[in-house]
Short mmCIF file of C-alpha atoms in Angstrom, two decimals:
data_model
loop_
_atom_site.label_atom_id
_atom_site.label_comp_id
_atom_site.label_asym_id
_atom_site.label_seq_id
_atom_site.Cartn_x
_atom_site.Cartn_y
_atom_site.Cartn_z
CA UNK A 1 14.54 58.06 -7.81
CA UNK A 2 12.86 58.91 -11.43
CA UNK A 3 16.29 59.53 -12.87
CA UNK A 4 16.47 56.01 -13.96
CA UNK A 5 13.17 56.29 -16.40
CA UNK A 6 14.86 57.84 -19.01
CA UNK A 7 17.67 55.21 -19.22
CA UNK A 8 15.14 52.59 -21.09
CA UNK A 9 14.95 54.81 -23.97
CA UNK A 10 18.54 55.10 -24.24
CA UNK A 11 18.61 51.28 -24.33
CA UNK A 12 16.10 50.75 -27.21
CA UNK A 13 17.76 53.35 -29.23
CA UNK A 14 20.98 51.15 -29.04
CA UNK A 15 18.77 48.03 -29.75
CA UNK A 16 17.19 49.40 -32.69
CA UNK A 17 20.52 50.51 -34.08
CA UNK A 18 21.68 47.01 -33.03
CA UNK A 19 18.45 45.53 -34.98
CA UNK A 20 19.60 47.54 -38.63
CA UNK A 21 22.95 45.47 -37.83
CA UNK A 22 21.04 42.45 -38.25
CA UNK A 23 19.83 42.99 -41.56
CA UNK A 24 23.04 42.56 -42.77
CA UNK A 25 23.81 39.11 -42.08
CA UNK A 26 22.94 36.86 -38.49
CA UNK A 27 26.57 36.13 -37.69
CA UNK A 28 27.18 39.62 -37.07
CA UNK A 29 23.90 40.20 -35.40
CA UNK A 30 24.74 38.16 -32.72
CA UNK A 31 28.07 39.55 -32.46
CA UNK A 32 26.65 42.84 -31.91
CA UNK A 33 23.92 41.93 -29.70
CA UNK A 34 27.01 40.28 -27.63
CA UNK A 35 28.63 44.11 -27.34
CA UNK A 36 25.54 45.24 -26.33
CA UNK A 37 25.23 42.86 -23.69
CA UNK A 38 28.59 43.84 -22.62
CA UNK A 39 28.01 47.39 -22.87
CA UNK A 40 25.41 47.19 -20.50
CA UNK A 41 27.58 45.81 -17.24
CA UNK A 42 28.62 49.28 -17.31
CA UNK A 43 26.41 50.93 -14.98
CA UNK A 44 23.00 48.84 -13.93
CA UNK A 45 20.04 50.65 -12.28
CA UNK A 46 19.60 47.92 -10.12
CA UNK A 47 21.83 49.63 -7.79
CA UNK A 48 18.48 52.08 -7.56
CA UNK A 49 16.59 48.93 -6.39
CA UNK A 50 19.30 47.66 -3.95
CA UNK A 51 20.03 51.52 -2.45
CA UNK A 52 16.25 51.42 -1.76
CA UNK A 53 15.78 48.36 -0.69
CA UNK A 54 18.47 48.63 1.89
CA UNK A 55 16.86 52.01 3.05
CA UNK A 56 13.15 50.24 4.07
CA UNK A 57 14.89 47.24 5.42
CA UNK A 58 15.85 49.68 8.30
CA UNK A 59 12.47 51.55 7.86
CA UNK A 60 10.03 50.75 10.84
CA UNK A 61 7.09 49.99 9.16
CA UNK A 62 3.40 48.09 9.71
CA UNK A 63 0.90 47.15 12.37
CA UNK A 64 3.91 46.38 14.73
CA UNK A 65 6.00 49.57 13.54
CA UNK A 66 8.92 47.57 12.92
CA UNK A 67 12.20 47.17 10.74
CA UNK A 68 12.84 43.45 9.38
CA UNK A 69 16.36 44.33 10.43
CA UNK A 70 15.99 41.33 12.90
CA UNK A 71 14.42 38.76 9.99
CA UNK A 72 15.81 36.12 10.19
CA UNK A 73 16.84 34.73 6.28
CA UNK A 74 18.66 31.32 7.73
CA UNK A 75 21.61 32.36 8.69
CA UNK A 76 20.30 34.17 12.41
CA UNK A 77 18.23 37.41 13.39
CA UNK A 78 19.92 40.12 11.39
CA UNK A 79 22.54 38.27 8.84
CA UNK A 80 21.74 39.24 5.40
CA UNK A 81 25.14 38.32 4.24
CA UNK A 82 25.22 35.52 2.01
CA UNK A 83 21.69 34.06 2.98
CA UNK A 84 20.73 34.01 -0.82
CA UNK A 85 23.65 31.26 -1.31
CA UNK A 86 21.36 28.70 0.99
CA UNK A 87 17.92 29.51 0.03
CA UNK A 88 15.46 28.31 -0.44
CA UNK A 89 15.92 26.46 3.15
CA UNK A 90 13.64 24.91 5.95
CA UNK A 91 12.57 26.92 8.62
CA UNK A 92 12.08 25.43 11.55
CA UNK A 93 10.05 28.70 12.80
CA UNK A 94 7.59 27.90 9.87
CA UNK A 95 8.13 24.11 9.81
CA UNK A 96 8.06 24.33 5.73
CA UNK A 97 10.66 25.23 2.61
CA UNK A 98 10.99 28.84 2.19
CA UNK A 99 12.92 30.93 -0.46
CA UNK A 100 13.78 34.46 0.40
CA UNK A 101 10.49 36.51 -1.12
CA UNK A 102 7.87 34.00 1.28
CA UNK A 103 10.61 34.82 3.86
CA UNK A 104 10.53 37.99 3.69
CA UNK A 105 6.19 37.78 3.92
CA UNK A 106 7.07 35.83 6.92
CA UNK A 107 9.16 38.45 8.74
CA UNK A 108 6.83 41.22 7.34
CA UNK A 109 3.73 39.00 9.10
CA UNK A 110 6.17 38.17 12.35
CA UNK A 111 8.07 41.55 12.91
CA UNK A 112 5.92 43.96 11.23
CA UNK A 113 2.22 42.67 12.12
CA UNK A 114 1.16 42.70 8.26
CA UNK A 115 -1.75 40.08 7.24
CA UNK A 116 -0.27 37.75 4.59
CA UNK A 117 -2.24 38.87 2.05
CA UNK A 118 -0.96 42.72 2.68
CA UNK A 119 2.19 41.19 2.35
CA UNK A 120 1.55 39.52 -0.71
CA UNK A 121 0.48 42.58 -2.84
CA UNK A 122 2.12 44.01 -5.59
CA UNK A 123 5.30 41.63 -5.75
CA UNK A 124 5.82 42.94 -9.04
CA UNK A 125 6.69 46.53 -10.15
CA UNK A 126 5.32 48.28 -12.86
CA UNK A 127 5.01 51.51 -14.87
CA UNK A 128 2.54 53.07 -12.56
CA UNK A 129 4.07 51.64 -9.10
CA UNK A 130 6.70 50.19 -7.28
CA UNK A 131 7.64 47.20 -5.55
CA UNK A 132 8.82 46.92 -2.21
CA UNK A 133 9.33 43.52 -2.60
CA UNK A 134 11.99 43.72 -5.12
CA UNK A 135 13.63 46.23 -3.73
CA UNK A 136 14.01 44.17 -0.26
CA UNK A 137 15.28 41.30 -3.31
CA UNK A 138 17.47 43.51 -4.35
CA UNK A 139 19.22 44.36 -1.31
CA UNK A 140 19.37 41.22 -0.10
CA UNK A 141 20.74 39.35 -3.32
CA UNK A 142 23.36 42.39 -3.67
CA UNK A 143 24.50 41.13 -0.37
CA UNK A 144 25.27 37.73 -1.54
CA UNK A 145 27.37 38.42 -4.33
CA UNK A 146 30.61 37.08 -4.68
CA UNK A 147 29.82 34.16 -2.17
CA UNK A 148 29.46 30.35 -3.64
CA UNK A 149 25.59 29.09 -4.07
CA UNK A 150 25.82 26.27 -1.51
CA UNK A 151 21.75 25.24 -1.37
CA UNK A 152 21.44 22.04 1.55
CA UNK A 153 19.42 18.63 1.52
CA UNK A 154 19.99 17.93 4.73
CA UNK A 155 16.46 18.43 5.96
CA UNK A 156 13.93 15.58 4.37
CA UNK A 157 11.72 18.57 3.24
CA UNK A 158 14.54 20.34 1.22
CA UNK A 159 14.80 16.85 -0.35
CA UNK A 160 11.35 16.63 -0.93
CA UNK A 161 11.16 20.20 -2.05
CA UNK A 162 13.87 19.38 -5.07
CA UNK A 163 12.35 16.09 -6.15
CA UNK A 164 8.72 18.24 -6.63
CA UNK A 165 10.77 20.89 -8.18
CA UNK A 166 12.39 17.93 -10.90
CA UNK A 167 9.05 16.81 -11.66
CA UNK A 168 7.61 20.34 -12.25
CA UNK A 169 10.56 21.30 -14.58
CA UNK A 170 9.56 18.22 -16.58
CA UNK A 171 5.89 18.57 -16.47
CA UNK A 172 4.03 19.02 -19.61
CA UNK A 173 1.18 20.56 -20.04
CA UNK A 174 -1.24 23.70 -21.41
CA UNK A 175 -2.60 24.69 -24.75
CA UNK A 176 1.34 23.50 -26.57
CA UNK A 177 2.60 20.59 -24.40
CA UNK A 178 5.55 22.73 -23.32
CA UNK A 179 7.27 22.52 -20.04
CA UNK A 180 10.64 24.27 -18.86
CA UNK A 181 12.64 21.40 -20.27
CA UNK A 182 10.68 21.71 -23.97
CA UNK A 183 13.13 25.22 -24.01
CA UNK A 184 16.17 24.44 -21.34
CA UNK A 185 16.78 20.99 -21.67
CA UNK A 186 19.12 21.09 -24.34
CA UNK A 187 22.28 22.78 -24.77
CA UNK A 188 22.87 26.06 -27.69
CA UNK A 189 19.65 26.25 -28.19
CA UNK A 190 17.68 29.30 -28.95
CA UNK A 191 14.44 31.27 -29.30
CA UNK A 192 14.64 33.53 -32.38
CA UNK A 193 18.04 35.01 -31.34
CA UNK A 194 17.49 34.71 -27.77
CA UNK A 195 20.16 31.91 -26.29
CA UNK A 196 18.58 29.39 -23.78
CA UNK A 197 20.69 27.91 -20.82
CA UNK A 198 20.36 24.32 -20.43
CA UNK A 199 19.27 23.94 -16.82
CA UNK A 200 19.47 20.16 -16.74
CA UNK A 201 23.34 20.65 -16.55
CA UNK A 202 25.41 22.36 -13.68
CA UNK A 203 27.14 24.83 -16.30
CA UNK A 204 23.91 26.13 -17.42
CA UNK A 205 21.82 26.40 -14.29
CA UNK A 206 24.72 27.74 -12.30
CA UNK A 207 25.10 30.65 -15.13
CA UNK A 208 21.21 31.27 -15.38
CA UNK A 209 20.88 31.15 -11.65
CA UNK A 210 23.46 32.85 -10.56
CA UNK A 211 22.46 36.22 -12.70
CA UNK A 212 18.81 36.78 -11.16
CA UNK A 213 17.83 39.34 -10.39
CA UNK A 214 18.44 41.58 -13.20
CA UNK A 215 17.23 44.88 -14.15
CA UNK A 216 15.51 44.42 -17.29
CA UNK A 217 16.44 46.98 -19.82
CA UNK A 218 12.81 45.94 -21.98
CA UNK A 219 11.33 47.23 -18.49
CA UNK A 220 12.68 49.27 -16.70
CA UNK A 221 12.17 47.14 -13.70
CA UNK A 222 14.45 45.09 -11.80
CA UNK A 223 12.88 41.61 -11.41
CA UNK A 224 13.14 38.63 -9.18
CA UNK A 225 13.22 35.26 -9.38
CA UNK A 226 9.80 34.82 -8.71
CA UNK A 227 8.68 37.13 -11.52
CA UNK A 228 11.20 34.72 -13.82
CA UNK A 229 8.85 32.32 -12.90
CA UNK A 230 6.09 34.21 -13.19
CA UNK A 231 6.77 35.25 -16.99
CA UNK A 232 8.05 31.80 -18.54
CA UNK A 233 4.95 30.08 -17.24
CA UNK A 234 2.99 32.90 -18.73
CA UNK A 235 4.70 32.15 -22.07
CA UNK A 236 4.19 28.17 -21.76
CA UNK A 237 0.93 29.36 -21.75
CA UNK A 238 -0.15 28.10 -18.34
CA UNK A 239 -2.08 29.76 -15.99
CA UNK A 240 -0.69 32.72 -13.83
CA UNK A 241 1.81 30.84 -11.19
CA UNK A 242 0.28 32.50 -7.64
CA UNK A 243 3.57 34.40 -6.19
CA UNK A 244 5.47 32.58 -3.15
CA UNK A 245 2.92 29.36 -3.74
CA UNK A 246 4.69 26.27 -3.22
CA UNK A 247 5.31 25.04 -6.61
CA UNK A 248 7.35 28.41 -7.28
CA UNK A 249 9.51 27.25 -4.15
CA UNK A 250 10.17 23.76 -4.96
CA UNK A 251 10.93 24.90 -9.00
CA UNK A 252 13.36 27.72 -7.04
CA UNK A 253 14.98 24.85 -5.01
CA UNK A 254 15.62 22.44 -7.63
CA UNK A 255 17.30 25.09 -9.94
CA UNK A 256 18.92 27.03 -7.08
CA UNK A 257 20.25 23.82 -5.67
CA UNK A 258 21.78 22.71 -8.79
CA UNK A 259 23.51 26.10 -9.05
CA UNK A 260 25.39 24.87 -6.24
CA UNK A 261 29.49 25.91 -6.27
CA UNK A 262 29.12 28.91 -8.69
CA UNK A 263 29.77 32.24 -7.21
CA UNK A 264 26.30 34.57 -6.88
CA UNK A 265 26.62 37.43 -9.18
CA UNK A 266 23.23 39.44 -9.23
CA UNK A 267 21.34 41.94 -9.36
CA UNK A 268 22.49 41.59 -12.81
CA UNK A 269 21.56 43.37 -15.90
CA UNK A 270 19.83 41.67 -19.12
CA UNK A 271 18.27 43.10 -22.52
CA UNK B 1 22.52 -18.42 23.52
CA UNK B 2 20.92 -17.66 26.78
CA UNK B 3 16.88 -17.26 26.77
CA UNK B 4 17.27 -13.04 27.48
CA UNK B 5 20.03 -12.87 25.21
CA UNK B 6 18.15 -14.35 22.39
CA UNK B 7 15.18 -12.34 22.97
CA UNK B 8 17.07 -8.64 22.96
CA UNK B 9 18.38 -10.22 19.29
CA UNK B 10 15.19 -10.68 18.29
CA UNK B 11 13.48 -7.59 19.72
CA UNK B 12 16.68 -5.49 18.02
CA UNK B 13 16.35 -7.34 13.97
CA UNK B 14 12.93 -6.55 15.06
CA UNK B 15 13.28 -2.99 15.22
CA UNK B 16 15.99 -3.15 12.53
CA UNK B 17 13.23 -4.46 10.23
CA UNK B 18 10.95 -2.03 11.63
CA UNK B 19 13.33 1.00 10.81
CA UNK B 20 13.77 -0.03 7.35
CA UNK B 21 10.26 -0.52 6.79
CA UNK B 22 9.81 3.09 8.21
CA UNK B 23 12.41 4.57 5.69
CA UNK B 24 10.74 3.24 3.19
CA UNK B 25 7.66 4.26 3.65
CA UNK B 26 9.20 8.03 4.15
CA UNK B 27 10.83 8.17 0.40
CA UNK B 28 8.38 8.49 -1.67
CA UNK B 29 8.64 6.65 -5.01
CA UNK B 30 9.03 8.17 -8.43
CA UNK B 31 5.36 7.97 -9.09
CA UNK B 32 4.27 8.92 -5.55
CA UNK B 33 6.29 12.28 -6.26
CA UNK B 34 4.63 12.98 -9.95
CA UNK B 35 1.47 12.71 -8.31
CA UNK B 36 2.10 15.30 -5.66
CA UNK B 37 3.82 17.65 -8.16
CA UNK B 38 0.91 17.60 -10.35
CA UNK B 39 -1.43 18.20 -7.14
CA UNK B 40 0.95 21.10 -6.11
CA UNK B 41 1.12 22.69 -9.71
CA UNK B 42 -2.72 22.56 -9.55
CA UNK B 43 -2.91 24.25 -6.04
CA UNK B 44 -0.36 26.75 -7.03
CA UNK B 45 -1.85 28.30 -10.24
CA UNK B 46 -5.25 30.93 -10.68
CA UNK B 47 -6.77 30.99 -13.98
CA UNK B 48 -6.16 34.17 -15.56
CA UNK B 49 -7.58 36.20 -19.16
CA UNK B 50 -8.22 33.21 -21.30
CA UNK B 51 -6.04 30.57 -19.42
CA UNK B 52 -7.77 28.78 -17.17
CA UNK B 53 -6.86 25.78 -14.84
CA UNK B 54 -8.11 23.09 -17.08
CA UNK B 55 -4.64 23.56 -18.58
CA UNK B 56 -2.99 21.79 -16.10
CA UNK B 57 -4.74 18.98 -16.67
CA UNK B 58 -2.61 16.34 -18.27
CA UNK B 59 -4.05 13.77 -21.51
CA UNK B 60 -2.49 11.09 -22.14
CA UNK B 61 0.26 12.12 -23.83
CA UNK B 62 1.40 14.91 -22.08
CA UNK B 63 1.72 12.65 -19.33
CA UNK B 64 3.41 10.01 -20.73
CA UNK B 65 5.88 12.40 -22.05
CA UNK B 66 6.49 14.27 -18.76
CA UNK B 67 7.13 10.71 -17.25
CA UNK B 68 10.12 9.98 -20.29
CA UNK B 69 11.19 12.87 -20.27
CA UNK B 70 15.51 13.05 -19.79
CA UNK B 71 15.25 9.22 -20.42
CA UNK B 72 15.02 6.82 -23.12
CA UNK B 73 11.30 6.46 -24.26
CA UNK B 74 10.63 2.95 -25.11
CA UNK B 75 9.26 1.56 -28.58
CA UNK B 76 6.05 0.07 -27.79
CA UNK B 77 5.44 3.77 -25.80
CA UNK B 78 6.54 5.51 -28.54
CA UNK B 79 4.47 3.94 -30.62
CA UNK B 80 1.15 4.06 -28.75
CA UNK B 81 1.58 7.34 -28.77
CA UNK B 82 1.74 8.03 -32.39
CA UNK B 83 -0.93 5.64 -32.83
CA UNK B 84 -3.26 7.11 -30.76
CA UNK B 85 -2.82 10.77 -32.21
CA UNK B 86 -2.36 9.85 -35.81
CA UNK B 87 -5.69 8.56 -35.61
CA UNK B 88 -7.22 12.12 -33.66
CA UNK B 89 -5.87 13.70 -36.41
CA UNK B 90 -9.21 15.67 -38.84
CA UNK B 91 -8.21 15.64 -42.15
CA UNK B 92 -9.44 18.69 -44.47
CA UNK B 93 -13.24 17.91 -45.48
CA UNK B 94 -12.45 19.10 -49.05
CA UNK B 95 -9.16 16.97 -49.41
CA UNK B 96 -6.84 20.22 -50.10
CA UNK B 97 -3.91 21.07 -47.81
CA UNK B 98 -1.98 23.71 -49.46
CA UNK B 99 -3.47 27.20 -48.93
CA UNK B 100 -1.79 30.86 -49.49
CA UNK B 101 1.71 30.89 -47.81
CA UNK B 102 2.04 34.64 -47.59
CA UNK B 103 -0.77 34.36 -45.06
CA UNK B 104 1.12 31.37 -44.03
CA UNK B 105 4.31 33.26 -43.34
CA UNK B 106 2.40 35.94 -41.55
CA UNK B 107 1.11 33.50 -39.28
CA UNK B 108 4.62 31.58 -38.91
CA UNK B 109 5.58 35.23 -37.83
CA UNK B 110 3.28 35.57 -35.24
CA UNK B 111 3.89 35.43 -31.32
CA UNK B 112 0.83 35.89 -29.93
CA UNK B 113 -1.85 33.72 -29.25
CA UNK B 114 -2.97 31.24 -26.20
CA UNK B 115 -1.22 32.91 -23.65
CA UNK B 116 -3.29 34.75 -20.70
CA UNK B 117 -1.82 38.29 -21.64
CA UNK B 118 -2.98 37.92 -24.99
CA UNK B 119 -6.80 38.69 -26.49
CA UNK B 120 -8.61 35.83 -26.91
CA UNK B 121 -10.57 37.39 -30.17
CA UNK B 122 -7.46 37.42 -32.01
CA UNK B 123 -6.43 34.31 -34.55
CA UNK B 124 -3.40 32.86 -32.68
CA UNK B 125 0.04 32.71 -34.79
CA UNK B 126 2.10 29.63 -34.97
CA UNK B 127 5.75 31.55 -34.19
CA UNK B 128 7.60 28.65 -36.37
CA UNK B 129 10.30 30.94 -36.72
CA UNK B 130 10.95 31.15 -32.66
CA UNK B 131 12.16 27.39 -33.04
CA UNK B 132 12.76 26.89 -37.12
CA UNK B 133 14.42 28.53 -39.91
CA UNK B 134 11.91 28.65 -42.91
CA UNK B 135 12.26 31.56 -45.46
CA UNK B 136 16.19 33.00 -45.56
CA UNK B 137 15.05 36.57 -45.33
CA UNK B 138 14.27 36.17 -41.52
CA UNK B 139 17.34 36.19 -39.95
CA UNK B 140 16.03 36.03 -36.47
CA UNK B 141 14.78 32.41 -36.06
CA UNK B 142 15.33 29.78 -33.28
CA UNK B 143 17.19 26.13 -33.19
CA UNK B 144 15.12 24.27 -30.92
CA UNK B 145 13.36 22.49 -34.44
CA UNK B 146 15.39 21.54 -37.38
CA UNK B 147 15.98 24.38 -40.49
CA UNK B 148 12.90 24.28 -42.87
CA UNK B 149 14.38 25.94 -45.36
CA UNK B 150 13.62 24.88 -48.92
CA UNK B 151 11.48 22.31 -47.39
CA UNK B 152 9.24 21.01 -50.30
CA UNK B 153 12.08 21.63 -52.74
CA UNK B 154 13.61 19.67 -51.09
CA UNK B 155 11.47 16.52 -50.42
CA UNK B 156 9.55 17.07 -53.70
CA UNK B 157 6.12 18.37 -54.05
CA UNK B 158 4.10 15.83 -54.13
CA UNK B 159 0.57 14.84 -52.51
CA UNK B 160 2.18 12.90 -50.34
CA UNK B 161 4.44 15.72 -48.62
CA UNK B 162 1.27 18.20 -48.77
CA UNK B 163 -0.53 15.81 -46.88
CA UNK B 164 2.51 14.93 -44.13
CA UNK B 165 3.11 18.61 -43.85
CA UNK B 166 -0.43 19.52 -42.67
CA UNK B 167 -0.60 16.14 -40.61
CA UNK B 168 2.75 17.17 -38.99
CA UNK B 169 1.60 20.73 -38.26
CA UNK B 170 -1.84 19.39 -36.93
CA UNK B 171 -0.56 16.98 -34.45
CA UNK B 172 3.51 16.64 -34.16
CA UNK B 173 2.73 14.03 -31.89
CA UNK B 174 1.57 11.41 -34.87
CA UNK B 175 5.08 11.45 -36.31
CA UNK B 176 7.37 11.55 -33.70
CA UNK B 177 6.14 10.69 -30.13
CA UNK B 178 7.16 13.40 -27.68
CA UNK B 179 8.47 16.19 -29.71
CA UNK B 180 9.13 19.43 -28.67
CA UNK B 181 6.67 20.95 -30.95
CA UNK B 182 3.26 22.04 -30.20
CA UNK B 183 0.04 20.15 -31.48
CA UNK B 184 -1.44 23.23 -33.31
CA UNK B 185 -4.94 22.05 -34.78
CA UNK B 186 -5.24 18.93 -31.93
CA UNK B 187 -5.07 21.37 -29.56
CA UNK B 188 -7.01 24.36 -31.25
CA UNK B 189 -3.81 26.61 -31.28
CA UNK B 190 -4.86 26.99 -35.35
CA UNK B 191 -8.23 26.61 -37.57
CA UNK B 192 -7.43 24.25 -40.26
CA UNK B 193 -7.55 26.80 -42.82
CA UNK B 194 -4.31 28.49 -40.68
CA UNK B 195 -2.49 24.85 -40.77
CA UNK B 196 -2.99 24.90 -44.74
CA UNK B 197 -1.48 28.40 -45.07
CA UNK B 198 1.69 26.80 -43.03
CA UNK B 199 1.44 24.29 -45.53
CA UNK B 200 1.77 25.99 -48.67
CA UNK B 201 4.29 28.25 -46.77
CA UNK B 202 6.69 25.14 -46.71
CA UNK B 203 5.18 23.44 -49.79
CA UNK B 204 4.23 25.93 -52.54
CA UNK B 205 7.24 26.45 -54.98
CA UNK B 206 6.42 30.17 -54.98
CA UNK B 207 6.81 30.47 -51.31
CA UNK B 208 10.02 32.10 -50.20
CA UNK B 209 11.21 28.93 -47.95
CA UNK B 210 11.85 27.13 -51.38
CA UNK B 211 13.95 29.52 -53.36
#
């Protein structure tokens, strides 16, 4: 599983050859960063992250020495096909909005006898350790792809969940007034050369949504939507957001939900 | 109508009434929901490095602007606003505004600064060029802000520009309620020495932004 290490370096060669292109002129920058963006659908080490994650979904593990084989993600004990495409849900079980990393702490409390706080550590990888949790991501996303995002409202809390999740992508606050709409409320806009989507409209959310997780080339980590989260509130220059707390799952339900119709295509790979 | 049959009429717009009164009460109103999102935000962040929860704390403006925001902001709003943080505004004791615009476009370079990952003993940069163009020899710059490209040359140099250009930088807000761009001296992002560098990086008819 280290064979992937040594593909970063590969990648930042290419961008550094990609970043003498853009002395010459911008036009042509972005043309080649666009190549290089295609160049790197060929082959993504998230595949690592999905093989493993697959591997300790079947792994009895915990307290309770058990698999999450029989977690149930919304669809029934056991389907992992195509639950991405309606989360984040209500849960009955749980009486409260879910998306699929606090479901998986709930099966891993449930099945495997974990505390929630055991559960909760380390939902982010880094150079010094992995994740388990985004390798179970991983797996489970890869097993969504292809199928339509079809988020529901039908439950008053899913409602309520979106209209929090509307307010939060609006809310402005922090050290430089920004919120998520100061960068992706608008459409063709940019950070240096970095393209935004406009998540206020269905073409952009559905494209943005639809393509996390991604391995990060930067990285050298495959990350989930929760660390997307994570790292543009980090940027707005907010506090940390606290992983699977409930404004994470409402901002996850309003942008999932209005991803609705477009067909999941993740673990994708970005710069 | 019979005595029983007008009673089970009125016992059933009774509890007609009663059901819409009871979905009403269960959808919250647009206000009712702000308020809980900003009480869920609050619950759903820890302080971390040099970012602490305070930030979540809304003034006035940032409020008012979350509240607008995706819809029309009216005038008298708009111009409360600007009122209100013209006047917050601390103009330069010494009555200069234009300081040295290459350490102006160092610090219109510059990332770093405010957020928890970053060192809180370092001056903070400004990062104009992740939203504006300024000088043409930066090719990598952002389009959420208009170009600033040969800004004073164009608009003349006069005291007059100097002075908008450092008010602008101070507190966006003054100008044009509920921009996009940061308040950088209101909200002790830069000293007011930094916001004059900016200045004379947009103002001084040396600086590269105006050939």
């Amino acid at each position: 599983m280290r064979g992937h290490r040594h593909e970063p370096n590969r990648f930042v060669a290419i961008v550094l050859a990609l970043a003498a292109f853009a002395v010459q002129a911008q036009g042509s920058a972005v043309d080649e960063i666009a190549k290089y963006r295609a160049a790197l659908q060929d082959g993504n080490p998230a595949e690592l992250w999905e093989a493993r994650g697959a591997a300790l979904w079947k792994e009895k593990r915990g307290p309770k020495n058990a698999s999450l084989e029989q977690c149930d993600l919304g669809r029934g004990a056991g389907v992992v096909k195509g639950a991405y495409t309606e989360l984040p849900r209500y849960f009955a079980d749980a009486d409260r909005v879910m998306d699929l990393e606090t479901r998986i702490v709930w099966c891993m409390v449930t099945l495997q006898g974990y505390t929630e706080a055991d559960a909760k550590k380390g939902p982010f990888g880094g150079p010094d350790r992995k994740s388990d949790m985004e390798a179970y991501v991983a797996f489970v996303t890869s097993e969504s792809r292809g199928i339509r995002m079809n988020v529901g409202q039908s439950h008053p809390k899913e409602l309520e969940a979106y209209r929090l999740g509307e307010k939060m992508f609006y809310f402005r606050g922090g050290t430089h007034d920004f919120a998520c709409a100061t960068c992706h409320g608008e459409d063709a806009k940019r950070i240096r050369l970095q393209d935004l989507p406009n998540l206020t409209q269905k073409a952009g959310a559905q494209k943005a949504y639809t393509t996390w997780p991604a391995y990060r080339v930067s990285q050298g980590e495959l990350r989930s939507f929760q660390w997307r989260l994570n790292d543009c509130f980090r940027q707005q220059r907010f506090p940390e957001l606290i992983f699977a707390s409930d404004a994470s799952i409402a901002l996850t339900m309003f942008l999932a939900r209005n991803a609705n119709g477009a067909a999941f295509d993740a673990p994708a790979i970005k710069r | 109508m019979a005595p029983s049959t007008a009673l089970a009429f009125a016992v059933a717009v009774a509890a007609a009434a009663a059901a819409i009164l009871v979905g009403c009460a269960t959808v919250p109103s647009d206000a009712e929901v702000s308020a809980k999102a900003a009480a869920v935000l609050k619950a759903s962040f820890r302080e971390q490095g040099q970012a602490k929860l305070d930030r979540l704390t809304q003034d006035d403006t940032q409020k008012t602007c979350s509240e607008y925001s995706g819809k029309a902001l009216p005038k008298d709003v708009a111009e409360r606003i600007e009122k209100e943080n013209l006047a917050s505004i601390q103009w330069p004791a010494d009555g200069k505004y234009l300081g040295d615009w290459k350490a102006g476009e160092r610090i219109a370079q510059e990332g770093r600064g405010m957020q928890y990952s970053d060192d809180p003993k370092v001056p903070a940069g400004a990062n104009c060029y992740a939203c504006h163009q300024l000088a043409p020899q930066e090719l990598s710059y952002g389009t959420i802000g208009p170009t600033l490209y040969q800004f004073g040359k164009v608009r003349g140099y006069t005291a007059e520009m100097r002075k908008y250009a450092y008010g602008k930088i101070w507190n966006a807000e003054a100008y044009n309620a509920c921009t996009n761009m940061p308040r950088f001296g209101h909200r002790g992002i830069l000293t007011s020495q930094q916001v004059k560098d900016v200045v004379a990086l947009l103002m001084d008819p040396d600086s590269p932004v105006n050939k």
